[in-house]
Coordinates of C-alpha atoms and ligand atoms in Angstrom, one line a residue:
X1 CA 57.9 129.2 87.1
X2 CA 56.3 132.5 85.8
X3 CA 53.8 132.5 83.0
X4 CA 56.4 134.2 80.8
X5 CA 58.8 131.3 81.4
X6 CA 56.1 128.8 80.6
X7 CA 55.3 130.6 77.4
X8 CA 58.9 130.9 76.4
X9 CA 59.4 127.1 77.0
X10 CA 56.2 126.1 75.2
X11 CA 56.9 123.6 72.5
X12 CA 60.5 123.1 73.5
X13 CA 61.8 119.6 74.5
X14 CA 64.5 119.0 77.1
X15 CA 67.9 118.7 75.3
X16 CA 68.8 115.0 74.8
X17 CA 71.2 113.6 77.4
X18 CA 74.6 113.5 75.7
X19 CA 75.8 110.1 74.5
X20 CA 79.0 108.6 73.2
X21 CA 81.9 111.1 72.7
X22 CA 79.7 114.0 73.8
X23 CA 79.3 112.6 77.3
X24 CA 81.2 114.1 80.3
X25 CA 83.1 116.8 78.4
X26 CA 86.2 118.2 79.9
X27 CA 85.7 121.6 81.6
X28 CA 87.2 124.3 79.4
X29 CA 84.2 126.7 79.8
X30 CA 83.1 126.1 76.2
X31 CA 81.3 122.8 75.4
X32 CA 81.8 123.2 71.7
X33 CA 85.5 123.6 72.1
X34 CA 85.7 120.7 74.5
X35 CA 84.2 118.3 72.0
X36 CA 86.2 119.8 69.2
X37 CA 89.4 119.3 71.2
X38 CA 88.4 115.7 72.3
X39 CA 87.7 114.7 68.7
X40 CA 90.9 116.3 67.4
X41 CA 93.0 114.2 69.9
X42 CA 91.2 110.9 69.3
X43 CA 91.5 111.4 65.6
X44 CA 95.2 111.4 66.2
X45 CA 94.8 107.7 66.8
X46 CA 93.2 107.3 63.4
X47 CA 89.5 107.3 64.2
X48 CA 86.9 108.6 61.7
X49 CA 83.8 110.6 62.5
X50 CA 81.7 107.6 61.5
X51 CA 83.4 105.6 64.3
X52 CA 83.1 108.4 66.8
X53 CA 79.4 108.7 66.2
X54 CA 78.8 105.2 67.5
X55 CA 77.8 104.3 71.1
X56 CA 81.0 104.1 73.1
X57 CA 81.5 100.8 75.0
X58 CA 84.3 101.0 77.4
X59 CA 86.3 97.9 78.4
X60 CA 88.0 97.9 81.8
X61 CA 91.2 95.9 81.0
X62 CA 92.8 94.4 84.0
X63 CA 95.5 92.6 82.2
X64 CA 98.8 92.8 84.1
X65 CA 102.1 90.9 84.1
X66 CA 101.6 90.7 87.8
X67 CA 98.3 88.9 87.4
X68 CA 98.4 85.5 85.8
X69 CA 94.8 85.0 86.7
X70 CA 94.1 87.6 84.0
X71 CA 96.7 86.2 81.6
X72 CA 94.0 85.8 78.9
X73 CA 93.0 89.5 79.1
X74 CA 94.4 90.4 75.7
X75 CA 92.3 87.7 74.0
X76 CA 89.3 88.7 75.9
X77 CA 89.7 92.4 75.0
X78 CA 90.0 91.4 71.4
X79 CA 86.8 89.3 71.5
X80 CA 84.8 91.9 73.4
X81 CA 85.9 94.5 70.8
X82 CA 84.7 92.2 68.0
X83 CA 81.3 91.8 69.7
X84 CA 81.0 95.5 70.2
X85 CA 81.9 96.2 66.5
X86 CA 79.5 93.5 65.3
X87 CA 76.7 95.2 67.2
X88 CA 77.4 98.7 66.0
X89 CA 79.3 100.1 68.9
X90 CA 82.8 101.7 69.3
X91 CA 85.0 99.7 71.8
X92 CA 87.4 101.7 73.9
X93 CA 89.6 99.7 76.2
X94 CA 91.4 101.3 79.1
X95 CA 93.5 100.0 82.0
X96 CA 92.7 100.0 85.7
X97 CA 94.4 98.7 88.8
X98 CA 94.7 94.9 88.7
X99 CA 95.2 92.9 91.9
X100 CA 96.5 89.4 92.2
X101 CA 96.3 87.5 95.5
X102 CA 100.0 86.4 95.7
X103 CA 101.4 89.7 94.4
X104 CA 99.8 92.2 96.7
X105 CA 101.3 93.2 100.1
X106 CA 100.2 93.3 102.8
X107 CA 97.2 91.7 101.3
X108 CA 95.0 92.1 98.2
X109 CA 92.1 93.1 100.4
X110 CA 94.0 96.3 101.4
X111 CA 93.7 97.3 97.7
X112 CA 90.2 96.2 96.8
X113 CA 88.6 99.5 97.8
X114 CA 91.3 101.5 95.9
X115 CA 90.5 99.4 92.8
X116 CA 86.8 100.1 93.2
X117 CA 87.6 103.9 93.5
X118 CA 89.8 103.7 90.4
X119 CA 87.0 101.8 88.5
X120 CA 84.2 104.2 89.6
X121 CA 86.1 107.4 88.9
X122 CA 87.4 106.3 85.4
X123 CA 83.8 105.4 84.5
X124 CA 82.7 108.8 85.7
X125 CA 85.6 110.7 84.0
X126 CA 85.6 109.1 80.5
X127 CA 82.9 109.2 77.9
X128 CA 81.1 105.8 77.7
X129 CA 77.5 104.6 77.2
X130 CA 78.2 101.2 78.7
X131 CA 81.1 99.3 80.2
X132 CA 82.5 95.8 80.1
X133 CA 84.4 94.9 83.3
X134 CA 87.0 92.2 82.9
X135 CA 87.8 90.7 86.2
X136 CA 88.6 87.3 87.7
X137 CA 91.1 87.1 90.5
X138 CA 89.5 87.3 94.0
X139 CA 89.3 91.0 94.7
X140 CA 88.9 92.3 91.1
X141 CA 85.2 91.3 90.5
X142 CA 84.0 92.8 93.8
X143 CA 86.0 95.9 93.3
X144 CA 84.6 96.4 89.8
X145 CA 81.0 95.7 90.8
X146 CA 81.4 98.1 93.8
X147 CA 82.7 100.9 91.6
X148 CA 80.2 100.3 88.8
X149 CA 77.3 100.2 91.2
X150 CA 78.3 103.6 92.5
X151 CA 78.8 105.0 89.0
X152 CA 75.5 103.5 87.8
X153 CA 75.8 103.2 84.0
X154 CA 74.9 100.1 81.9
X155 CA 77.5 97.5 83.1
X156 CA 78.2 93.9 82.2
X157 CA 80.8 91.7 83.9
X158 CA 83.2 89.4 82.0
X159 CA 84.9 86.8 84.0
X160 CA 88.5 85.8 83.0
X161 CA 87.7 82.2 83.8
X162 CA 89.4 79.4 85.7
X163 CA 92.8 77.8 85.1
X164 CA 93.1 74.2 83.9
X165 CA 94.0 71.4 86.4
X166 CA 97.4 69.8 86.4
X167 CA 98.7 66.4 87.1
X168 CA 101.3 65.4 89.8
X169 CA 102.5 61.8 89.8
X170 CA 99.2 60.6 88.5
X171 CA 97.0 62.7 90.7
X172 CA 94.9 65.6 89.4
X173 CA 95.8 68.9 91.2
X174 CA 94.8 72.5 91.1
X175 CA 95.2 75.7 92.9
X176 CA 94.8 76.4 95.6
X177 CA 93.2 73.7 97.8
X178 CA 95.9 71.3 96.6
X179 CA 98.6 74.0 97.2
X180 CA 97.6 74.0 100.9
X181 CA 97.3 70.2 101.0
X182 CA 100.8 69.6 99.6
X183 CA 102.3 72.3 101.7
X184 CA 100.7 70.7 104.8
X185 CA 102.2 67.3 103.8
X186 CA 105.6 69.0 103.4
X187 CA 105.3 70.6 106.9
X188 CA 104.3 67.3 108.3
X189 CA 107.4 65.6 106.8
X190 CA 105.2 63.4 104.6
X191 CA 106.9 64.6 101.3
X192 CA 110.4 65.9 100.7
X193 CA 111.7 69.1 99.2
X194 CA 112.1 67.5 95.7
X195 CA 108.5 66.5 95.6
X196 CA 107.2 69.8 96.8
X197 CA 109.2 71.5 94.1
X198 CA 107.8 69.1 91.5
X199 CA 104.2 69.7 92.5
X200 CA 104.9 73.5 92.4
X201 CA 105.1 73.1 88.6
X202 CA 101.8 71.4 88.3
X203 CA 99.4 73.3 90.6
X204 CA 98.7 76.1 88.2
X205 CA 98.5 74.5 84.7
X206 CA 97.5 77.5 82.7
X207 CA 96.5 81.2 83.1
X208 CA 93.1 81.8 84.8
X209 CA 91.7 81.9 88.2
X210 CA 91.9 79.2 90.9
X211 CA 90.3 76.0 89.8
X212 CA 88.3 75.2 92.9
X213 CA 85.4 77.0 94.6
X214 CA 87.7 79.7 96.0
X215 CA 86.8 83.3 96.1
X216 CA 87.3 83.9 92.4
X217 CA 85.0 81.0 91.4
X218 CA 82.6 82.1 94.1
X219 CA 82.5 85.7 92.8
X220 CA 82.1 84.4 89.2
X221 CA 79.0 82.4 90.3
X222 CA 77.7 85.3 92.4
X223 CA 78.1 87.7 89.4
X224 CA 76.0 85.4 87.2
X225 CA 73.5 84.9 90.0
X226 CA 73.2 88.7 90.4
X227 CA 72.4 88.9 86.6
X228 CA 75.6 90.8 85.9
X229 CA 77.1 88.3 83.3
X230 CA 75.9 86.7 80.1
X231 CA 74.1 83.5 80.9
X232 CA 76.8 80.8 81.3
X233 CA 79.4 83.4 81.9
X234 CA 80.7 82.1 85.2
X235 CA 82.2 78.7 84.4
X236 CA 84.1 78.5 81.1
X237 CA 87.9 78.0 81.8
X238 CA 90.1 80.9 80.8
X239 CA 91.8 79.2 77.8
X240 CA 88.7 77.7 76.1
X241 CA 86.8 78.7 73.0
X242 CA 83.7 79.0 75.2
X243 CA 85.3 81.7 77.2
X244 CA 86.2 83.7 74.1
X245 CA 82.7 83.3 72.7
X246 CA 81.2 84.6 76.0
X247 CA 83.5 87.6 75.6
X248 CA 82.3 88.3 72.1
X249 CA 78.6 88.0 73.3
X250 CA 79.4 90.3 76.2
X251 CA 80.6 93.0 73.9
X252 CA 77.6 92.7 71.7
X253 CA 75.2 92.7 74.7
X254 CA 76.9 95.8 76.1
X255 CA 75.9 97.7 73.0
X256 CA 72.3 96.6 73.5
X257 CA 72.4 97.6 77.1
X258 CA 73.6 101.1 76.1
X259 CA 70.7 101.4 73.6
X260 CA 68.2 100.2 76.2
X261 CA 69.8 102.3 79.0
X262 CA 69.8 99.2 81.1
X263 CA 71.7 100.7 84.1
X264 CA 73.2 98.6 86.9
X265 CA 70.6 99.8 89.4
X266 CA 67.9 98.0 87.5
X267 CA 69.9 94.7 88.0
X268 CA 71.4 95.1 91.5
X269 CA 68.0 94.9 93.2
X270 CA 67.1 93.2 96.5
X271 CA 65.9 90.2 94.5
X272 CA 69.3 89.9 92.8
X273 CA 71.2 90.0 96.1
X274 CA 68.8 87.4 97.5
X275 CA 69.6 85.1 94.6
X276 CA 73.3 85.7 95.1
X277 CA 73.0 84.8 98.8
X278 CA 71.2 81.6 97.8
X279 CA 73.8 80.7 95.3
X280 CA 76.7 81.5 97.7
X281 CA 75.2 78.9 100.1
X282 CA 74.4 76.3 97.5
X283 CA 77.9 76.3 95.9
X284 CA 79.7 76.0 99.3
X285 CA 81.2 79.4 98.4
X286 CA 84.0 81.2 99.9
X287 CA 83.4 83.0 103.2
X288 CA 84.9 86.1 101.4
X289 CA 81.8 86.1 99.3
X290 CA 79.8 87.5 102.2
X291 CA 82.2 90.4 102.7
X292 CA 82.2 91.3 99.1
X293 CA 78.5 90.9 98.6
X294 CA 78.0 93.1 101.6
X295 CA 80.3 95.7 100.1
X296 CA 78.5 95.7 96.7
X297 CA 75.1 95.9 98.4
X298 CA 76.3 98.8 100.5
X299 CA 77.0 100.8 97.4
X300 CA 73.3 100.6 96.4
X301 CA 72.0 101.3 100.0
X302 CA 71.3 97.7 100.9
X303 CA 72.5 95.7 104.0
X304 CA 73.0 92.0 103.9
X305 CA 71.0 90.5 106.9
X306 CA 73.5 88.0 108.3
X307 CA 71.0 86.2 110.6
X308 CA 68.6 85.9 107.6
X309 CA 71.5 84.5 105.6
X310 CA 71.9 81.9 108.3
X311 CA 68.2 81.1 108.2
X312 CA 68.4 80.8 104.4
X313 CA 71.3 78.4 104.9
X314 CA 69.1 76.0 106.9
X315 CA 66.9 75.5 103.8
X316 CA 69.7 75.7 101.1
X317 CA 71.8 72.6 100.9
X318 CA 75.3 72.6 99.2
X319 CA 74.7 71.1 95.8
X320 CA 77.9 71.8 94.0
X321 CA 80.5 69.1 94.5
X322 CA 83.7 71.2 94.1
X323 CA 86.8 71.4 96.2
X324 CA 87.3 72.3 99.0
X325 CA 83.8 71.2 100.1
X326 CA 83.6 68.4 97.5
X327 CA 85.7 66.6 94.9
X328 CA 85.6 68.4 91.5
X329 CA 87.1 71.4 89.8
X330 CA 85.6 74.4 87.9
X331 CA 86.2 72.9 84.5
X332 CA 84.1 69.9 85.6
X333 CA 81.3 72.3 86.7
X334 CA 81.5 73.9 83.2
X335 CA 81.2 70.5 81.6
X336 CA 78.2 69.7 83.8
X337 CA 76.4 72.7 82.3
X338 CA 77.7 75.4 84.7
X339 CA 75.3 77.8 86.4
X340 CA 72.3 76.8 84.3
X341 CA 72.5 73.3 85.9
X342 CA 72.7 74.8 89.4
X343 CA 70.1 77.5 88.9
X344 CA 67.7 74.9 87.4
X345 CA 68.0 72.9 90.6
X346 CA 67.7 75.9 92.9
X347 CA 64.7 77.3 90.9
X348 CA 62.1 76.9 93.6
X349 CA 64.2 79.0 96.0
X350 CA 65.1 81.8 93.6
X351 CA 63.6 85.2 93.0
X352 CA 62.9 84.5 89.3
X353 CA 61.7 88.1 88.5
X354 CA 65.2 89.5 89.0
X355 CA 66.4 91.4 85.9
X356 CA 69.7 90.4 84.1
X357 CA 72.0 92.1 81.7
X358 CA 70.2 90.4 78.8
X359 CA 67.1 92.4 79.5
X360 CA 65.4 89.2 80.4
X361 CA 64.7 87.9 84.0
X362 CA 66.7 85.2 85.7
X363 CA 63.6 82.9 85.4
X364 CA 63.4 83.5 81.7
X365 CA 67.1 82.7 81.3
X366 CA 66.8 79.5 83.3
X367 CA 63.9 78.4 80.9
X368 CA 65.9 79.4 77.8
X369 CA 68.8 77.2 79.0
X370 CA 66.6 74.1 78.3
X371 CA 66.5 70.8 80.1
X372 CA 69.4 69.3 82.1
X373 CA 71.3 66.2 81.4
X374 CA 73.0 63.5 83.5
X375 CA 76.0 64.8 85.3
X376 CA 77.8 64.2 88.6
X377 CA 78.9 67.7 89.7
X378 CA 75.7 69.5 90.6
X379 CA 73.6 67.3 93.0
X380 CA 69.8 67.5 93.4
X381 CA 68.2 69.1 96.4
X382 CA 67.1 65.6 97.4
X383 CA 70.7 64.4 97.4
X384 CA 73.0 67.3 98.4
X385 CA 76.7 67.0 99.4
X386 CA 76.0 68.9 102.6
X387 CA 72.5 69.2 104.1
X388 CA 72.7 73.0 104.9
X389 CA 74.3 76.0 103.3
X390 CA 78.0 76.1 103.3
X391 CA 78.3 79.0 105.7
X392 CA 76.9 79.4 109.2
X393 CA 76.7 82.7 111.1
X394 CA 77.8 82.6 114.7
X395 CA 76.9 84.9 117.6
X396 CA 78.1 85.2 121.2
X397 CA 80.0 87.3 123.6
X398 CA 83.3 86.7 121.7
X399 CA 81.7 88.2 118.5
X400 CA 78.9 90.6 119.4
X401 CA 78.8 91.7 115.7
X402 CA 78.9 88.2 114.5
X403 CA 81.4 85.7 113.1
X404 CA 81.2 83.0 110.4
X405 CA 82.3 79.5 109.8
X406 CA 82.4 77.5 106.6
X407 CA 80.7 74.5 108.0
X408 CA 80.8 72.5 104.8
X409 CA 84.6 72.5 104.9
X410 CA 84.9 71.9 108.7
X411 CA 85.4 68.6 110.6
X412 CA 82.2 67.2 111.9
X413 CA 83.8 66.1 115.2
X414 CA 85.0 69.6 116.0
X415 CA 81.8 71.6 115.3
X416 CA 80.6 71.1 118.9
X417 CA 83.7 71.7 120.9
X418 CA 85.0 73.4 124.1
X419 CA 88.7 73.9 124.6
X420 CA 91.5 75.9 126.1
X421 CA 92.6 79.1 124.2
X422 CA 96.1 79.2 122.9
X423 CA 96.6 82.8 122.0
X424 CA 98.7 84.6 119.4
X425 CA 98.7 88.4 119.7
X426 CA 99.3 89.0 116.0
X427 CA 100.6 87.4 112.7
X428 CA 104.2 88.1 113.8
X429 CA 103.7 86.3 117.1
X430 CA 102.1 83.4 115.3
X431 CA 105.0 83.1 112.8
X432 CA 107.6 83.1 115.6
X433 CA 105.9 80.5 117.9
X434 CA 103.6 78.2 115.9
X435 CA 106.3 75.7 115.0
X436 CA 108.1 75.8 118.3
X437 CA 108.4 72.5 120.2
X438 CA 108.0 74.6 123.3
X439 CA 104.5 75.7 122.3
X440 CA 102.0 74.4 124.9
X441 CA 99.3 73.1 122.7
X442 CA 97.2 69.9 122.2
X443 CA 94.7 68.9 119.5
X444 CA 91.9 69.7 121.9
X445 CA 92.9 73.3 122.3
X446 CA 91.5 76.3 120.3
X447 CA 94.0 78.5 118.5
X448 CA 93.2 82.2 118.7
X449 CA 94.9 84.8 116.5
X450 CA 94.3 88.5 117.2
X451 CA 94.9 91.6 115.1
X452 CA 94.3 90.4 111.6
X453 CA 91.0 92.2 111.1
X454 CA 90.3 95.2 108.8
X455 CA 92.4 97.6 110.8
X456 CA 94.6 95.2 112.6
X457 CA 96.8 93.8 109.8
X458 CA 95.6 96.1 108.1
X459 CA 93.4 94.8 105.3
X460 CA 92.0 91.7 107.0
X461 CA 94.4 89.3 105.3
X462 CA 93.6 85.6 104.6
X463 CA 95.7 84.6 107.6
X464 CA 92.7 83.0 109.4
X465 CA 93.8 79.6 108.1
X466 CA 96.2 79.3 111.0
X467 CA 98.6 76.4 110.3
X468 CA 98.5 73.3 112.4
X469 CA 101.3 73.7 114.9
X470 CA 104.3 71.7 113.6
X471 CA 104.4 69.3 116.6
X472 CA 100.7 68.4 116.1
X473 CA 101.1 68.2 112.3
X474 CA 103.9 65.7 112.7
X475 CA 101.7 63.7 115.1
X476 CA 99.1 63.4 112.4
X477 CA 96.6 66.1 113.5
X478 CA 94.8 67.4 110.4
X479 CA 92.4 69.9 112.0
X480 CA 92.0 72.0 115.1
X481 CA 89.5 74.7 116.0
X482 CA 90.9 78.1 115.0
X483 CA 89.4 81.6 115.6
X484 CA 90.4 85.0 114.3
X485 CA 89.1 88.4 113.2
X486 CA 90.7 87.8 109.7
X487 CA 89.6 86.0 106.6
X488 CA 90.6 82.8 104.9
X489 CA 91.0 81.8 101.3
X490 CA 88.0 80.1 99.8
X491 CA 90.3 77.3 98.8
X492 CA 91.1 76.5 102.5
X493 CA 89.4 74.1 104.8
X494 CA 89.1 73.2 108.5
X495 CA 87.1 74.1 111.6
X496 CA 87.9 77.8 111.3
X497 CA 85.9 80.7 112.8
X498 CA 86.5 83.9 110.9
X499 CA 85.4 87.6 110.7
X500 CA 85.1 87.9 114.5
X501 CA 83.4 91.4 114.8
X502 CA 84.3 93.8 116.2
X503 CA 87.9 93.1 115.6
X504 CA 90.6 93.0 118.3
X505 CA 92.5 96.1 117.0
X506 CA 89.5 98.3 117.9
X507 CA 88.9 96.7 121.3
X508 CA 86.5 93.9 120.4
X509 CA 86.3 91.1 123.1
X510 CA 88.8 89.1 121.0
X511 CA 91.4 91.6 122.2
X512 CA 91.0 90.4 125.8
X513 CA 91.2 86.6 125.3
X514 CA 94.1 85.1 127.3
X515 CA 96.0 81.8 127.2
X516 CA 94.0 79.2 129.2
X517 CA 90.5 80.9 128.8
X518 CA 87.8 78.4 127.9
X519 CA 86.0 78.9 124.6
X520 CA 82.9 77.1 123.3
X521 CA 82.1 76.6 119.7
X522 CA 78.6 75.2 118.9
X523 CA 77.8 75.3 115.2
X524 CA 74.5 73.6 116.0
X525 CA 73.5 76.5 118.3
X526 CA 75.3 79.1 116.1
X527 CA 77.4 80.0 119.2
X528 CA 80.9 81.3 119.8
X529 CA 81.3 81.9 123.5
X530 CA 84.2 83.1 125.6
X531 CA 83.6 81.5 129.0
X532 CA 84.8 84.5 130.9
X533 CA 82.5 86.8 132.9
X534 CA 81.5 90.2 131.6
X535 CA 83.0 91.8 134.7
X536 CA 86.3 90.1 134.2
X537 CA 86.4 91.1 130.5
X538 CA 85.6 94.7 131.4
X539 CA 88.5 94.7 134.0
X540 CA 90.9 93.3 131.4
X541 CA 89.8 96.1 129.0
X542 CA 90.5 98.7 131.7
X543 CA 93.9 97.2 132.5
X544 CA 95.0 96.9 128.9
X545 CA 93.2 99.5 126.8
X546 CA 93.5 99.0 123.1
X547 CA 95.2 101.7 121.0
X548 CA 93.9 101.7 117.5
X549 CA 96.5 101.6 114.6
X550 CA 97.1 104.8 112.8
X551 CA 99.3 105.9 109.9
X552 CA 101.0 109.3 109.1
X553 CA 100.0 109.7 105.5
X554 CA 98.8 108.3 102.2
X555 CA 96.4 105.5 101.3
X556 CA 97.2 103.6 104.6
X557 CA 96.0 106.7 106.6
X558 CA 92.8 106.9 104.6
X559 CA 92.3 103.1 105.0
X560 CA 92.8 103.1 108.8
X561 CA 90.6 106.1 109.3
X562 CA 87.6 105.0 107.2
X563 CA 87.5 101.2 106.8
X564 CA 84.4 99.5 108.2
X565 CA 84.1 96.2 109.9
X566 CA 83.3 92.9 108.2
X567 CA 79.6 93.2 108.8
X568 CA 79.7 96.3 106.6
X569 CA 81.8 94.7 103.9
X570 CA 85.2 96.3 104.9
X571 CA 84.3 99.1 102.5
X572 CA 85.3 102.7 103.3
X573 CA 82.6 104.4 105.2
X574 CA 82.4 107.3 102.7
X575 CA 82.1 105.0 99.7
X576 CA 78.9 103.3 100.9
X577 CA 75.5 104.8 99.7
X578 CA 74.6 108.0 101.6
X579 CA 71.3 106.5 102.5
X580 CA 70.6 102.9 103.4
X581 CA 67.2 101.8 102.2
X582 CA 66.8 98.4 103.6
X583 CA 68.0 94.9 104.3
X584 CA 68.3 91.8 102.1
X585 CA 66.4 89.7 102.2
X586 CA 63.6 91.9 103.5
X587 CA 60.2 93.2 102.5
X588 CA 61.1 96.8 103.2
X589 CA 64.1 96.7 100.9
X590 CA 62.0 95.1 98.2
X591 CA 59.5 97.8 98.3
X592 CA 62.2 100.4 98.1
X593 CA 64.1 99.0 95.2
X594 CA 62.0 96.5 93.2
Ligands
FES617 FE1 93.8 84.6 91.4 FE2 93.3 82.4 93.1 S1 95.1 83.7 93.0 S2 92.0 83.5 91.6

């Protein structure tokens, strides 16, 4: 800068960063005109200048007739708006993509990244000082946090909340662990078509997310552990007054975050991710939680260290007694005090200095929640429902990039097991042969399903919960070792190895497993081994080279060209942070981000 420039700038202050309606003006080449035009249009909806001068709090509304897990979105939007108005802000709701598990083909995971792009770009495009993200069903919360992490404005997550449980012939039931259990009974001939139709009316007793510790509940708990929700925001069921009150508080807090410029990068620190990993293990959370947490971390330049997660698991018992690892449902967790009860118990293992959306640290919020009370849903560390973390990370020649197993939902007698591979080449092959009486299979075999990974299906569907072959189910077999490069619903259970990386569709060793090969699973040694020599595997790869799937156009083409493997969160490679700054947990990452 020349002396003249310095003299000319003397006494001048940088122009204030635009806020509210002045943010992100449309490019007409004349900023004054851009604001004039914007205000003219919004006034067409009846707004006054007094309203338009307030901080703008956007609300990402994911209500959709296709998404009953978000069926309370209209009430939540109304309550958030009330909170925003009470705190002096201007609420502006807008729609984004909404994804429901049972209404998305080929699988909701195929659309998670699209929803994250939608969320990020609408945050960037529209004027807002803070945003409330309303999410709940499995992929929605991760998609929203991924997008918001990339956009980096003050952000607060509002969970839609869990559904209520139903009752079937005197038994309490809820989606979706009981959906699978009753379907399994029907397949095994234990109940008839009339009964399976009856229970179909009871499994989902209200709007809201699945009532067990599936992926939605897992991500709700993770969002609170990350510091991204109001304290107590994870557990209130969708149709309760508590849920509506949390929504109102969320709106009010968003205004405060806008005033304090409490951007999401101040919350999504390595300490926050470490807390989320700890909570994932302690709640017996869905294996999908790892993939989503990895994707969210990748947006802020952090890698989840899977071996370290496994080490954390050895000192983090499962404390939460919820299905499928335990007995209870989300509404019971809420009645037991919700996340405050769990976090109080986990306190010695947590990074208490992590910042939250309230502007206070996680440790301060735990203290503010007060003392606990007698309850039977969150166990003490001295009396866990499972002695280690719910998820174990496996290594071996079958999964050079790692694989995982939800050990808390597996059968103890199968966790050290060697058996003969019974191979299915893809989901279609599985559907055609799994119930055939001619299938050569015993309860001691290991079912292997290929081509359901990120590129294989595509979208890494929750098809890793391979059904028990009909002839074994009828004989009373309840579990069998299963291996795939896919995912499974957090509501599922069994001795099931998932996320085998690299996947078979890109030529991972899984692609070259054949019927009759021997496979060894040792959860104790964290091993998944294909007992075939490296030379033989190399020969098989030369004899049958894998041709990666492609598409001619559109989103599927983008997906197949850019999707990463499970160990990178199945995010698109171009959506991750340009520079990775470290691993979580890890001292290097902490220095870089804390
Ligand atoms: Fe939406 Fe289970 S289907 S949470």
